[in-house]
Amino acid sequence: MVEVDDVARVRTGLSRAIAEPGLIGDGPVGLCANYTSVTEDLRRGVDALLGAGVELTTIFTPEHGYWGAVQAGESEGDGVDLGTGLPVLDTYRCDGPRLDGLLRESGVATILVDFQDIGVRFYTYTWTLFDLLCSAARVGIRIVVLDRPNPLGSLVRTGPGLDPSCASFVGRVSIPLQHGLTLGELARWFNVAHAPDAVGTGADLEVIELAGWSRQRRAPDDDWVMPSPNMPTLTTATVFGAIGLLEGTVLSEGRGTTKPFELFGASWTDGRLAVALTERDLPGVAFREAVFRPTFSKWHGDVVHGAQLHVRDAAAFDPIATGVAVLQAVAGLYPGEPIWLPARPGRPPFIDLLWGSPALREGIDRGADLSAILDGGPPTPIVPPDALLYV
């Protein structure tokens, strides 16, 4: 991790747009953002953009709403921003013709996108961007991404791709499970390789790039603004690619505790779980026995005798392999217990949507070894060179 003094010299796309509002262009502008859209001195992006003379007329919001006050799978709905009086329009679960109509009715000529992604495919802000990009292409609206660093750094791209049969709002198109890209780079990739297939053409896209950032940098924890209610720290983001896979299981992924995605288990797990994972000697991570009682979500109100994951070396830690190893340990220790959440009618099981194919579930069920599971399913997609913006 770089020193804070080095990171402080990084200028986000938001900061560059405030200093040079001409980069955004003329006409009414909509800002798709949440409370992670902040300047380096933690002013709200919407206030700073208005102060710079940008003609903001609308705020669009993703999952969790503008203030991130609601839990996963929820949003705050439409409303009015009390600080500015601007209308707030909810885009969560709004795509296709419905999103097209929302953009047309807003009257904006340009959509700015500014929120903190965390570098994992099944985080939904990525797909809010994708849906907006496709809708902007259909409607003929310009889209400008105000880029921010990938908090995990951008040297590692790993994990499987996505089979089209498992496309959903936790993965519309095939990108690596840990993609190693900024939101601006994802937008360029989507616009070149995926929007033409989905829409017939790319959008009028501009990325206002980061200044002074390089791919090996990680975000400093003291400047972290949590992008959703269960992503309180940079450590949470670091482990999300591992324990986030448990969202497709009956196991608690720590929601309803003060350590989401670090604590995990079920009412029927026990102290053997931490021992088994410790014996695997996974790189960069340690496990301890832990007892917790979630206040909401899975196993809420029940005592869970599970484990806690501790990242010892973020550079060595492999979240994808670690998540698979956790599932292997659970399946091996408790063969009589069901693991997977049942599928909804007409849809693949949720674990397949998270992984991007049935390969993980099927591999765990047949007792395949770690390398066979990691190598199964769609291969890791190759990022087009023209999508990359930073060295």
GROMACS .gro file of C-alpha atoms in nm:
model
  391
    1MET     CA    1   0.000   0.000   0.000
    2VAL     CA    2   0.134   0.343  -0.089
    3GLU     CA    3   0.184   0.618   0.166
    4VAL     CA    4  -0.106   0.856   0.230
    5ASP     CA    5   0.100   1.149   0.097
    6ASP     CA    6   0.128   0.973  -0.239
    7VAL     CA    7  -0.242   0.891  -0.254
    8ALA     CA    8  -0.335   1.248  -0.164
    9ARG     CA    9  -0.187   1.366  -0.496
   10VAL     CA   10  -0.443   1.161  -0.688
   11ARG     CA   11  -0.717   1.373  -0.846
   12THR     CA   12  -1.047   1.204  -0.921
   13GLY     CA   13  -1.255   1.266  -1.229
   14LEU     CA   14  -1.491   1.464  -1.007
   15SER     CA   15  -1.212   1.699  -0.896
   16ARG     CA   16  -1.099   1.751  -1.254
   17ALA     CA   17  -1.456   1.825  -1.365
   18ILE     CA   18  -1.497   2.081  -1.087
   19ALA     CA   19  -1.174   2.253  -1.190
   20GLU     CA   20  -1.260   2.232  -1.561
   21PRO     CA   21  -1.641   2.220  -1.597
   22GLY     CA   22  -1.602   2.261  -1.972
   23LEU     CA   23  -1.503   1.893  -1.978
   24ILE     CA   24  -1.867   1.807  -1.908
   25GLY     CA   25  -2.017   2.011  -2.192
   26ASP     CA   26  -2.327   2.226  -2.223
   27GLY     CA   27  -2.693   2.166  -2.151
   28PRO     CA   28  -2.886   2.017  -1.860
   29VAL     CA   29  -2.693   1.749  -1.673
   30GLY     CA   30  -2.806   1.456  -1.460
   31LEU     CA   31  -2.575   1.312  -1.195
   32CYS     CA   32  -2.600   0.940  -1.122
   33ALA     CA   33  -2.436   0.917  -0.783
   34ASN     CA   34  -2.463   0.836  -0.417
   35TYR     CA   35  -2.290   0.972  -0.110
   36THR     CA   36  -1.952   0.832  -0.226
   37SER     CA   37  -1.947   1.116  -0.481
   38VAL     CA   38  -1.729   1.342  -0.269
   39THR     CA   39  -1.433   1.571  -0.326
   40GLU     CA   40  -1.096   1.512  -0.160
   41ASP     CA   41  -1.205   1.741   0.125
   42LEU     CA   42  -1.530   1.537   0.156
   43ARG     CA   43  -1.773   1.792   0.011
   44ARG     CA   44  -2.068   1.642  -0.171
   45GLY     CA   45  -2.005   1.613  -0.541
   46VAL     CA   46  -2.348   1.754  -0.628
   47ASP     CA   47  -2.278   2.071  -0.427
   48ALA     CA   48  -1.928   2.112  -0.569
   49LEU     CA   49  -2.048   2.067  -0.928
   50LEU     CA   50  -2.324   2.323  -0.883
   51GLY     CA   51  -2.071   2.560  -0.728
   52ALA     CA   52  -1.851   2.517  -1.034
   53GLY     CA   53  -2.137   2.627  -1.260
   54VAL     CA   54  -2.242   2.285  -1.393
   55GLU     CA   55  -2.609   2.290  -1.498
   56LEU     CA   56  -2.724   2.001  -1.281
   57THR     CA   57  -3.099   1.943  -1.302
   58THR     CA   58  -3.147   1.586  -1.177
   59ILE     CA   59  -2.990   1.329  -0.945
   60PHE     CA   60  -3.019   0.961  -1.037
   61THR     CA   61  -2.950   0.699  -0.769
   62PRO     CA   62  -2.844   0.330  -0.767
   63GLU     CA   63  -2.919   0.048  -0.520
   64HIS     CA   64  -2.923   0.165  -0.154
   65GLY     CA   65  -3.031   0.517  -0.261
   66TYR     CA   66  -2.835   0.841  -0.243
   67TRP     CA   67  -2.754   0.821   0.129
   68GLY     CA   68  -2.704   0.445   0.142
   69ALA     CA   69  -2.953   0.420   0.425
   70VAL     CA   70  -3.130   0.105   0.303
   71GLN     CA   71  -3.011  -0.252   0.284
   72ALA     CA   72  -2.923  -0.482  -0.006
   73GLY     CA   73  -3.199  -0.526  -0.260
   74GLU     CA   74  -3.362  -0.196  -0.165
   75SER     CA   75  -3.353   0.171  -0.265
   76GLU     CA   76  -3.488   0.498  -0.131
   77GLY     CA   77  -3.726   0.566  -0.421
   78ASP     CA   78  -3.782   0.900  -0.591
   79GLY     CA   79  -3.770   1.221  -0.394
   80VAL     CA   80  -3.604   1.560  -0.360
   81ASP     CA   81  -3.250   1.635  -0.245
   82LEU     CA   82  -3.293   1.857   0.061
   83GLY     CA   83  -2.961   2.034   0.013
   84THR     CA   84  -3.022   2.149  -0.344
   85GLY     CA   85  -3.393   2.100  -0.416
   86LEU     CA   86  -3.305   1.882  -0.717
   87PRO     CA   87  -3.534   1.592  -0.804
   88VAL     CA   88  -3.396   1.248  -0.716
   89LEU     CA   89  -3.491   0.964  -0.951
   90ASP     CA   90  -3.435   0.602  -0.850
   91THR     CA   91  -3.279   0.379  -1.118
   92TYR     CA   92  -3.260   0.059  -0.912
   93ARG     CA   93  -3.439  -0.229  -1.087
   94CYS     CA   94  -3.506   0.009  -1.375
   95ASP     CA   95  -3.365  -0.091  -1.713
   96GLY     CA   96  -3.464  -0.128  -2.077
   97PRO     CA   97  -3.765   0.078  -2.196
   98ARG     CA   98  -3.845   0.191  -1.842
   99LEU     CA   99  -3.498   0.341  -1.794
  100ASP     CA  100  -3.512   0.491  -2.144
  101GLY     CA  101  -3.835   0.667  -2.049
  102LEU     CA  102  -3.688   0.790  -1.721
  103LEU     CA  103  -3.393   0.948  -1.903
  104ARG     CA  104  -3.613   1.107  -2.169
  105GLU     CA  105  -3.853   1.252  -1.914
  106SER     CA  106  -3.565   1.399  -1.711
  107GLY     CA  107  -3.471   1.622  -2.007
  108VAL     CA  108  -3.097   1.588  -1.946
  109ALA     CA  109  -2.846   1.611  -2.232
  110THR     CA  110  -2.562   1.451  -2.035
  111ILE     CA  111  -2.544   1.196  -1.757
  112LEU     CA  112  -2.250   1.212  -1.517
  113VAL     CA  113  -2.170   0.889  -1.333
  114ASP     CA  114  -1.978   0.914  -1.006
  115PHE     CA  115  -1.981   0.650  -0.735
  116GLN     CA  116  -1.727   0.421  -0.572
  117ASP     CA  117  -1.703   0.073  -0.720
  118ILE     CA  118  -1.518  -0.201  -0.531
  119GLY     CA  119  -1.370  -0.412  -0.810
  120VAL     CA  120  -1.588  -0.726  -0.791
  121ARG     CA  121  -1.829  -0.830  -1.067
  122PHE     CA  122  -2.129  -0.898  -0.845
  123TYR     CA  123  -2.138  -0.547  -0.696
  124THR     CA  124  -2.441  -0.384  -0.857
  125TYR     CA  125  -2.304  -0.033  -0.922
  126THR     CA  126  -2.113  -0.179  -1.216
  127TRP     CA  127  -2.441  -0.283  -1.374
  128THR     CA  128  -2.614   0.046  -1.303
  129LEU     CA  129  -2.337   0.195  -1.518
  130PHE     CA  130  -2.391  -0.069  -1.787
  131ASP     CA  131  -2.768  -0.014  -1.797
  132LEU     CA  132  -2.723   0.364  -1.814
  133LEU     CA  133  -2.469   0.326  -2.095
  134CYS     CA  134  -2.705   0.111  -2.300
  135SER     CA  135  -3.000   0.339  -2.232
  136ALA     CA  136  -2.797   0.650  -2.319
  137ALA     CA  137  -2.704   0.486  -2.650
  138ARG     CA  138  -3.070   0.416  -2.731
  139VAL     CA  139  -3.195   0.759  -2.623
  140GLY     CA  140  -2.906   0.961  -2.768
  141ILE     CA  141  -2.781   1.113  -2.443
  142ARG     CA  142  -2.412   1.174  -2.373
  143ILE     CA  143  -2.264   0.985  -2.077
  144VAL     CA  144  -1.958   1.103  -1.884
  145VAL     CA  145  -1.788   0.885  -1.621
  146LEU     CA  146  -1.602   1.070  -1.347
  147ASP     CA  147  -1.338   0.811  -1.274
  148ARG     CA  148  -1.229   0.690  -0.931
  149PRO     CA  149  -0.961   0.440  -0.825
  150ASN     CA  150  -1.036   0.074  -0.794
  151PRO     CA  151  -0.987   0.042  -0.416
  152LEU     CA  152  -0.828  -0.303  -0.451
  153GLY     CA  153  -0.568  -0.176  -0.697
  154SER     CA  154  -0.578  -0.275  -1.060
  155LEU     CA  155  -0.297  -0.522  -1.114
  156VAL     CA  156  -0.502  -0.839  -1.064
  157ARG     CA  157  -0.777  -0.972  -1.290
  158THR     CA  158  -0.891  -1.315  -1.184
  159GLY     CA  159  -1.187  -1.545  -1.156
  160PRO     CA  160  -1.421  -1.689  -1.416
  161GLY     CA  161  -1.616  -1.511  -1.682
  162LEU     CA  162  -1.994  -1.520  -1.713
  163ASP     CA  163  -2.209  -1.761  -1.911
  164PRO     CA  164  -2.501  -1.580  -2.083
  165SER     CA  165  -2.747  -1.818  -1.913
  166CYS     CA  166  -2.642  -1.665  -1.578
  167ALA     CA  167  -2.676  -1.298  -1.678
  168SER     CA  168  -2.848  -1.086  -1.413
  169PHE     CA  169  -2.810  -0.759  -1.222
  170VAL     CA  170  -2.504  -0.908  -1.049
  171GLY     CA  171  -2.348  -0.968  -1.392
  172ARG     CA  172  -2.500  -0.851  -1.719
  173VAL     CA  173  -2.206  -0.949  -1.942
  174SER     CA  174  -1.882  -1.139  -1.905
  175ILE     CA  175  -1.607  -0.965  -1.711
  176PRO     CA  176  -1.367  -1.128  -1.460
  177LEU     CA  177  -1.502  -1.186  -1.112
  178GLN     CA  178  -1.225  -0.960  -0.979
  179HIS     CA  179  -1.192  -0.729  -1.277
  180GLY     CA  180  -0.901  -0.502  -1.179
  181LEU     CA  181  -1.046  -0.201  -1.362
  182THR     CA  182  -1.175   0.143  -1.275
  183LEU     CA  183  -1.534   0.235  -1.349
  184GLY     CA  184  -1.412   0.443  -1.643
  185GLU     CA  185  -1.224   0.148  -1.790
  186LEU     CA  186  -1.527  -0.075  -1.747
  187ALA     CA  187  -1.736   0.185  -1.929
  188ARG     CA  188  -1.492   0.188  -2.221
  189TRP     CA  189  -1.495  -0.193  -2.236
  190PHE     CA  190  -1.875  -0.206  -2.222
  191ASN     CA  191  -1.906   0.060  -2.489
  192VAL     CA  192  -1.669  -0.110  -2.732
  193ALA     CA  193  -1.744  -0.478  -2.678
  194HIS     CA  194  -2.087  -0.514  -2.518
  195ALA     CA  195  -2.321  -0.219  -2.579
  196PRO     CA  196  -2.317  -0.275  -2.960
  197ASP     CA  197  -2.436  -0.633  -2.902
  198ALA     CA  198  -2.705  -0.523  -2.657
  199VAL     CA  199  -2.820  -0.205  -2.832
  200GLY     CA  200  -2.670  -0.201  -3.180
  201THR     CA  201  -2.436   0.087  -3.111
  202GLY     CA  202  -2.215   0.235  -2.843
  203ALA     CA  203  -2.302   0.547  -2.647
  204ASP     CA  204  -2.147   0.892  -2.680
  205LEU     CA  205  -1.907   0.821  -2.393
  206GLU     CA  206  -1.643   1.036  -2.225
  207VAL     CA  207  -1.427   0.933  -1.929
  208ILE     CA  208  -1.273   1.211  -1.721
  209GLU     CA  209  -0.965   1.025  -1.611
  210LEU     CA  210  -0.786   1.015  -1.280
  211ALA     CA  211  -0.472   1.223  -1.255
  212GLY     CA  212  -0.170   1.095  -1.064
  213TRP     CA  213  -0.298   0.739  -1.015
  214SER     CA  214  -0.126   0.415  -1.111
  215ARG     CA  215  -0.260   0.062  -1.122
  216GLN     CA  216  -0.077  -0.071  -0.817
  217ARG     CA  217  -0.231   0.179  -0.577
  218ARG     CA  218  -0.493   0.089  -0.319
  219ALA     CA  219  -0.719   0.334  -0.143
  220PRO     CA  220  -0.621   0.455   0.206
  221ASP     CA  221  -0.860   0.326   0.473
  222ASP     CA  222  -0.883   0.662   0.650
  223ASP     CA  223  -1.040   0.826   0.342
  224TRP     CA  224  -1.289   0.544   0.281
  225VAL     CA  225  -1.652   0.644   0.232
  226MET     CA  226  -1.851   0.323   0.255
  227PRO     CA  227  -2.035   0.270  -0.075
  228SER     CA  228  -2.314   0.061   0.080
  229PRO     CA  229  -2.436  -0.022   0.432
  230ASN     CA  230  -2.241  -0.348   0.458
  231MET     CA  231  -1.917  -0.216   0.307
  232PRO     CA  232  -1.790  -0.014   0.606
  233THR     CA  233  -1.413  -0.039   0.552
  234LEU     CA  234  -1.153  -0.108   0.289
  235THR     CA  235  -1.097  -0.444   0.457
  236THR     CA  236  -1.462  -0.528   0.387
  237ALA     CA  237  -1.410  -0.448   0.020
  238THR     CA  238  -1.093  -0.659   0.016
  239VAL     CA  239  -1.273  -0.970   0.141
  240PHE     CA  240  -1.601  -0.917  -0.046
  241GLY     CA  241  -1.493  -1.127  -0.344
  242ALA     CA  242  -1.443  -1.421  -0.107
  243ILE     CA  243  -1.724  -1.413   0.147
  244GLY     CA  244  -1.965  -1.238  -0.091
  245LEU     CA  245  -2.004  -1.578  -0.256
  246LEU     CA  246  -2.183  -1.693   0.059
  247GLU     CA  247  -2.476  -1.473  -0.044
  248GLY     CA  248  -2.569  -1.766  -0.267
  249THR     CA  249  -2.579  -2.005   0.030
  250VAL     CA  250  -2.772  -2.053   0.353
  251LEU     CA  251  -2.461  -1.944   0.546
  252SER     CA  252  -2.448  -1.601   0.706
  253GLU     CA  253  -2.198  -1.373   0.534
  254GLY     CA  254  -2.191  -1.155   0.846
  255ARG     CA  255  -2.476  -0.919   0.757
  256GLY     CA  256  -2.636  -0.797   1.074
  257THR     CA  257  -2.300  -0.784   1.255
  258THR     CA  258  -2.029  -0.520   1.285
  259LYS     CA  259  -1.800  -0.732   1.063
  260PRO     CA  260  -1.995  -0.807   0.743
  261PHE     CA  261  -1.806  -1.033   0.500
  262GLU     CA  262  -1.547  -1.108   0.768
  263LEU     CA  263  -1.768  -1.318   0.997
  264PHE     CA  264  -1.943  -1.620   0.848
  265GLY     CA  265  -2.115  -1.944   0.946
  266ALA     CA  266  -2.454  -2.101   1.018
  267SER     CA  267  -2.640  -2.223   1.323
  268TRP     CA  268  -2.500  -2.570   1.256
  269THR     CA  269  -2.132  -2.483   1.199
  270ASP     CA  270  -1.882  -2.514   1.485
  271GLY     CA  271  -1.521  -2.465   1.585
  272ARG     CA  272  -1.397  -2.718   1.330
  273LEU     CA  273  -1.456  -2.468   1.050
  274ALA     CA  274  -1.177  -2.228   1.149
  275VAL     CA  275  -0.943  -2.521   1.218
  276ALA     CA  276  -1.006  -2.674   0.874
  277LEU     CA  277  -0.949  -2.342   0.697
  278THR     CA  278  -0.633  -2.271   0.895
  279GLU     CA  279  -0.496  -2.611   0.792
  280ARG     CA  280  -0.533  -2.512   0.427
  281ASP     CA  281  -0.264  -2.245   0.477
  282LEU     CA  282  -0.420  -2.008   0.225
  283PRO     CA  283  -0.196  -1.714   0.127
  284GLY     CA  284  -0.238  -1.377   0.296
  285VAL     CA  285  -0.524  -1.479   0.526
  286ALA     CA  286  -0.584  -1.627   0.871
  287PHE     CA  287  -0.898  -1.763   1.037
  288ARG     CA  288  -1.018  -1.774   1.395
  289GLU     CA  289  -1.312  -1.935   1.565
  290ALA     CA  290  -1.589  -1.678   1.620
  291VAL     CA  291  -1.935  -1.671   1.776
  292PHE     CA  292  -2.189  -1.407   1.670
  293ARG     CA  293  -2.563  -1.341   1.652
  294PRO     CA  294  -2.685  -1.149   1.345
  295THR     CA  295  -2.941  -0.877   1.416
  296PHE     CA  296  -3.091  -0.915   1.067
  297SER     CA  297  -3.052  -1.121   0.748
  298LYS     CA  298  -2.970  -1.494   0.757
  299TRP     CA  299  -2.977  -1.662   1.101
  300HIS     CA  300  -3.086  -1.334   1.261
  301GLY     CA  301  -3.138  -1.379   1.634
  302ASP     CA  302  -2.960  -1.718   1.634
  303VAL     CA  303  -2.615  -1.785   1.779
  304VAL     CA  304  -2.374  -1.874   1.498
  305HIS     CA  305  -2.057  -2.062   1.591
  306GLY     CA  306  -1.852  -1.990   1.282
  307ALA     CA  307  -1.530  -1.814   1.187
  308GLN     CA  308  -1.376  -1.478   1.110
  309LEU     CA  309  -1.144  -1.410   0.818
  310HIS     CA  310  -0.842  -1.186   0.886
  311VAL     CA  311  -0.638  -1.047   0.595
  312ARG     CA  312  -0.270  -1.059   0.688
  313ASP     CA  313  -0.119  -0.963   0.352
  314ALA     CA  314  -0.353  -0.793   0.105
  315ALA     CA  315  -0.105  -0.835  -0.182
  316ALA     CA  316  -0.086  -1.213  -0.132
  317PHE     CA  317  -0.455  -1.264  -0.048
  318ASP     CA  318  -0.659  -1.433  -0.323
  319PRO     CA  319  -1.027  -1.367  -0.250
  320ILE     CA  320  -1.162  -1.593  -0.523
  321ALA     CA  321  -0.960  -1.897  -0.414
  322THR     CA  322  -1.037  -1.820  -0.048
  323GLY     CA  323  -1.411  -1.805  -0.109
  324VAL     CA  324  -1.404  -2.140  -0.289
  325ALA     CA  325  -1.195  -2.291  -0.007
  326VAL     CA  326  -1.453  -2.176   0.251
  327LEU     CA  327  -1.730  -2.348   0.056
  328GLN     CA  328  -1.520  -2.664   0.021
  329ALA     CA  329  -1.455  -2.671   0.395
  330VAL     CA  330  -1.824  -2.628   0.478
  331ALA     CA  331  -1.930  -2.900   0.234
  332GLY     CA  332  -1.665  -3.139   0.367
  333LEU     CA  333  -1.736  -3.083   0.736
  334TYR     CA  334  -2.117  -3.079   0.724
  335PRO     CA  335  -2.223  -3.314   0.441
  336GLY     CA  336  -2.576  -3.354   0.578
  337GLU     CA  337  -2.655  -2.983   0.568
  338PRO     CA  338  -2.794  -2.807   0.257
  339ILE     CA  339  -2.564  -2.525   0.142
  340TRP     CA  340  -2.723  -2.356  -0.158
  341LEU     CA  341  -3.013  -2.115  -0.156
  342PRO     CA  342  -3.296  -2.256  -0.370
  343ALA     CA  343  -3.341  -2.114  -0.715
  344ARG     CA  344  -3.630  -1.884  -0.797
  345PRO     CA  345  -3.876  -2.017  -1.057
  346GLY     CA  346  -3.726  -1.996  -1.405
  347ARG     CA  347  -3.386  -1.872  -1.280
  348PRO     CA  348  -3.055  -2.041  -1.201
  349PRO     CA  349  -2.958  -2.072  -0.832
  350PHE     CA  350  -2.822  -1.745  -0.696
  351ILE     CA  351  -2.478  -1.896  -0.645
  352ASP     CA  352  -2.463  -1.956  -1.023
  353LEU     CA  353  -2.548  -1.591  -1.087
  354LEU     CA  354  -2.271  -1.480  -0.850
  355TRP     CA  355  -2.008  -1.716  -0.994
  356GLY     CA  356  -2.130  -1.670  -1.350
  357SER     CA  357  -2.202  -2.037  -1.426
  358PRO     CA  358  -2.297  -2.364  -1.251
  359ALA     CA  359  -1.930  -2.466  -1.232
  360LEU     CA  360  -1.870  -2.364  -0.868
  361ARG     CA  361  -2.185  -2.527  -0.732
  362GLU     CA  362  -2.133  -2.844  -0.933
  363GLY     CA  363  -1.766  -2.862  -0.840
  364ILE     CA  364  -1.838  -2.826  -0.467
  365ASP     CA  365  -2.117  -3.085  -0.486
  366ARG     CA  366  -1.892  -3.346  -0.648
  367GLY     CA  367  -1.595  -3.274  -0.419
  368ALA     CA  368  -1.364  -3.137  -0.688
  369ASP     CA  369  -1.030  -2.994  -0.580
  370LEU     CA  370  -0.962  -2.621  -0.565
  371SER     CA  371  -0.772  -2.592  -0.893
  372ALA     CA  372  -1.037  -2.787  -1.085
  373ILE     CA  373  -1.310  -2.554  -0.959
  374LEU     CA  374  -1.109  -2.240  -1.031
  375ASP     CA  375  -1.034  -2.364  -1.382
  376GLY     CA  376  -1.393  -2.466  -1.452
  377GLY     CA  377  -1.661  -2.256  -1.615
  378PRO     CA  378  -1.611  -1.969  -1.859
  379PRO     CA  379  -1.246  -1.857  -1.877
  380THR     CA  380  -1.132  -1.520  -1.744
  381PRO     CA  381  -1.220  -1.266  -2.018
  382ILE     CA  382  -0.942  -1.067  -2.182
  383VAL     CA  383  -0.973  -0.691  -2.142
  384PRO     CA  384  -0.946  -0.505  -2.475
  385PRO     CA  385  -0.627  -0.295  -2.471
  386ASP     CA  386  -0.817   0.017  -2.577
  387ALA     CA  387  -1.026  -0.004  -2.258
  388LEU     CA  388  -0.721   0.052  -2.036
  389LEU     CA  389  -0.646   0.408  -1.927
  390TYR     CA  390  -0.365   0.379  -1.670
  391VAL     CA  391  -0.022   0.226  -1.636
   0.00000   0.00000   0.00000
